[in-house]
Amino acid sequence: DKITISLIKADVGGWPGHSTVHPDLIETAKEALQKAKDEHILEDFHVTGVGDDLQLIMTHRKGVDSEEIHKLAWNTFEKATAVAKELKLYGAGQDLLKDAFSGNIRGMGPGIAEMEITERKSEPIVAFMMDKTEPGAFNLPIYRIFADPFNTAGLVIDPSMHDGFKFEVWDIMEHKKVIMHSPKEMYDLLALIGAKSRYVIKRVYATESNPKVKGEVVAVVSTEKLYQIAGEYIGKDDPVALVRAQSGCPALGEVLEPFAFPHLVSGWMRGSHNGPLMPVSIKQAHCTRFDGPPRVAALGFQVANGRLVGPVDLFDDPAFDRARETAQYIADYMRRHGPFEPHRLPLEEMEYTTLPKVLTKLKDRFEKIQ
Ligand code: 13P
Ligand code: 13P
Ligand code: MG
Ligand code: MG
Ligand code: MG
Ligand code: MG
């Protein structure tokens, strides 16, 4: 029996600034999705907020890229935007880059991670939601979950996973993709995804030889590129991902383990700084210090005949206190660099902010060095 899980998110206004989602927006979205559930468009849903991003987690039987589901998400974001405008929330409608829905939400601003799967006897799934960073922030943890035996014991211990996994990597500059196998092509894979602002993991697939999840998608990341759509810099594309756990996939604890290391990601203040990715509970998912630091929240569900049994707030756990503390320490260290690299992003990634204007202003004052 096939079921589709769609995680679609957008920033439709922050409260205050870019810090968090106002509860009225969450209420508005819940009402819209409840109506869709009553009309049997959705099997189930959960609405939440991480940082200033409104998150719609939905199950349905319409497959990926369903016009009906995308339209439902778009209309829901529009309703929430109307509320955001009333409250004069910051950047109301920020991520809705088109005036009218045109068949598919891809390329319109919201971020999407969706997968159509065969529901296993037991289907644990984790929805990861990040704010103040970009899709490439998922490269390191997704790699470690599905390819690093020092993270995932199952790659060594569990015979069903022993043939590894396949990674679909997107070149987001050239709009091309490639599928690479780990462990066979592990070094080549790392050569690409280490350049996380350009090569982004979009999906992970089980091998055909994996008896529990035979060739199916096991992880998916949102990879929208807001600035390319908008034509100017309007913030980073705060990403989301869905990851399946257990039975042919990494165990739940193996899926969460990479986040015990708060690795450096791009985003943070004005989308222009490197900083640590701090794992937090939903309750702690307000971006405050220097508009951050970048955060990741994780909600766990068991999918049962389309029903989302959950959520469990997976980082709401003292086991991640040390990671949060380390992240704070790194935040202090990075902040002391002020406007200097590598805290501030390199020039190529500043292109869409004020730097070109500064250079234009100084154009005639630059002299040739003898
Ligand atoms: P339990 O014995 O608690 O079910 O744990 C099994 C397991 O494999 C944990 O990784
Ligand atoms: P968001 O992408 O979360 O809206 O953040 C934008 C920003 O500039 C934060 O400083
Ligand atoms: Mg915002
Ligand atoms: Mg955001
Ligand atoms: Mg954003
Ligand atoms: Mg058990």
Coordinates of C-alpha atoms in Angstrom, one line a residue, residues 202-357:
K202 CA 18.3 15.6 -2.8
R203 CA 17.3 11.9 -2.1
V204 CA 18.7 8.7 -0.7
Y205 CA 17.6 5.3 -2.1
A206 CA 17.9 1.8 -0.7
T207 CA 19.6 -0.7 -3.0
E208 CA 17.4 -3.3 -4.8
S209 CA 19.2 -5.9 -2.7
N210 CA 17.9 -4.3 0.5
P211 CA 15.1 -6.8 1.4
K212 CA 13.1 -4.5 3.6
V213 CA 13.0 -1.3 1.5
K214 CA 13.9 -2.6 -2.0
G215 CA 15.1 0.3 -4.1
E216 CA 12.7 2.7 -2.4
V217 CA 13.4 6.3 -1.4
V218 CA 14.5 6.5 2.3
A219 CA 15.3 10.2 2.6
V220 CA 14.4 13.4 0.8
V221 CA 15.6 17.0 1.3
S222 CA 14.1 20.3 0.1
T223 CA 16.4 22.0 -2.3
E224 CA 14.6 25.1 -3.6
K225 CA 16.7 28.0 -4.4
L226 CA 14.9 31.1 -3.4
Y227 CA 17.3 33.7 -4.8
Q228 CA 17.2 32.1 -8.2
I229 CA 13.4 32.3 -8.2
A230 CA 13.2 35.8 -6.8
G231 CA 16.0 37.2 -8.9
E232 CA 17.5 38.9 -5.8
Y233 CA 18.6 37.8 -2.3
I234 CA 15.6 37.3 0.0
G235 CA 17.0 35.0 2.7
K236 CA 18.3 31.5 2.8
D237 CA 16.2 28.5 1.8
D238 CA 15.6 27.1 5.3
P239 CA 15.5 23.4 4.5
V240 CA 13.5 20.4 5.6
A241 CA 14.0 16.7 5.2
L242 CA 12.1 13.4 5.7
V243 CA 14.1 10.3 6.8
R244 CA 12.8 6.7 7.3
A245 CA 14.2 4.7 10.1
Q246 CA 14.6 1.0 11.2
S247 CA 13.9 -2.2 9.2
G248 CA 16.4 -1.9 6.3
C249 CA 17.1 1.7 7.2
P250 CA 19.3 3.2 10.0
A251 CA 17.8 2.9 13.5
L252 CA 16.1 5.9 14.9
G253 CA 19.1 6.6 17.1
E254 CA 21.4 6.4 14.1
V255 CA 19.3 8.9 12.3
L256 CA 19.6 11.4 15.1
E257 CA 23.2 10.7 16.1
P258 CA 24.9 13.1 13.5
F259 CA 23.1 16.1 15.2
A260 CA 25.1 15.5 18.4
F261 CA 27.8 17.3 16.4
P262 CA 26.8 20.9 15.8
H263 CA 28.6 21.3 12.5
L264 CA 29.1 24.7 10.8
V265 CA 26.5 25.7 8.3
S266 CA 25.8 28.8 6.2
G267 CA 22.9 31.1 7.0
W268 CA 22.4 32.8 10.4
M269 CA 22.2 36.6 10.4
R270 CA 21.0 37.9 7.1
G271 CA 21.8 34.5 5.5
S272 CA 25.4 35.7 5.4
H273 CA 27.3 33.9 8.1
N274 CA 28.7 30.6 9.1
G275 CA 27.6 29.2 12.4
P276 CA 26.9 26.0 14.3
L277 CA 23.7 24.0 13.7
M278 CA 22.0 23.6 17.1
P279 CA 19.6 20.7 17.7
V280 CA 16.6 22.0 19.6
S281 CA 13.1 21.0 20.7
I282 CA 10.1 22.7 19.1
K283 CA 9.7 24.8 22.2
Q284 CA 13.3 26.0 21.8
A285 CA 13.0 26.6 18.1
H286 CA 13.0 30.4 18.3
C287 CA 15.9 32.0 16.4
T288 CA 17.1 34.8 18.8
R289 CA 20.9 35.3 19.2
F290 CA 22.1 37.1 16.1
D291 CA 18.9 35.7 14.5
G292 CA 20.0 32.2 15.3
P293 CA 22.2 30.3 15.7
P294 CA 20.9 28.1 12.9
R295 CA 18.6 25.4 14.3
V296 CA 17.3 22.0 13.6
A297 CA 14.2 20.4 15.2
A298 CA 13.2 16.8 14.6
L299 CA 9.7 15.3 15.0
G300 CA 9.3 11.5 15.0
F301 CA 6.1 9.7 13.9
Q302 CA 5.0 6.2 13.3
V303 CA 3.0 6.1 10.0
A304 CA 0.1 3.7 10.5
N305 CA -2.1 3.3 7.4
G306 CA -1.5 6.9 6.6
R307 CA -2.1 8.1 10.1
L308 CA 0.7 10.2 11.7
V309 CA 1.1 8.7 15.1
G310 CA 3.0 11.3 17.0
P311 CA 4.8 13.7 17.1
V312 CA 7.6 12.9 19.5
D313 CA 9.9 16.0 19.9
L314 CA 13.1 14.1 19.4
F315 CA 15.7 16.7 20.4
D316 CA 13.7 17.6 23.6
D317 CA 16.1 15.4 25.5
P318 CA 19.1 16.0 27.8
A319 CA 21.1 13.7 25.6
F320 CA 21.4 16.6 23.2
D321 CA 22.3 19.2 25.9
R322 CA 26.0 18.8 25.3
A323 CA 25.5 19.5 21.6
R324 CA 23.6 22.6 22.4
E325 CA 26.3 23.7 24.8
T326 CA 29.0 23.1 22.2
A327 CA 26.9 25.0 19.7
Q328 CA 26.8 28.0 22.1
Y329 CA 30.5 27.8 22.6
I330 CA 31.1 27.8 18.8
A331 CA 28.6 30.6 18.4
D332 CA 30.6 32.8 20.9
Y333 CA 33.8 31.9 19.0
M334 CA 32.4 32.6 15.6
R335 CA 30.7 35.9 16.6
R336 CA 33.9 37.4 17.8
H337 CA 35.0 37.5 14.1
G338 CA 32.3 40.2 13.5
P339 CA 32.3 41.0 9.7
F340 CA 35.3 38.9 9.0
E341 CA 35.4 35.6 7.1
P342 CA 35.0 32.7 7.7
H343 CA 32.2 33.9 10.0
R344 CA 30.9 36.1 7.3
L345 CA 30.4 34.1 4.1
P346 CA 32.9 34.5 1.2
L347 CA 32.2 36.9 -1.6
E348 CA 30.6 34.5 -4.0
E349 CA 27.8 33.9 -1.5
M350 CA 27.4 37.5 -0.6
E351 CA 26.6 38.3 -4.2
Y352 CA 22.9 38.7 -3.5
T353 CA 23.3 41.2 -0.6
T354 CA 24.7 44.7 -0.5
L355 CA 28.3 43.9 -1.4
P356 CA 27.8 44.6 -5.2
K357 CA 26.3 48.0 -4.3

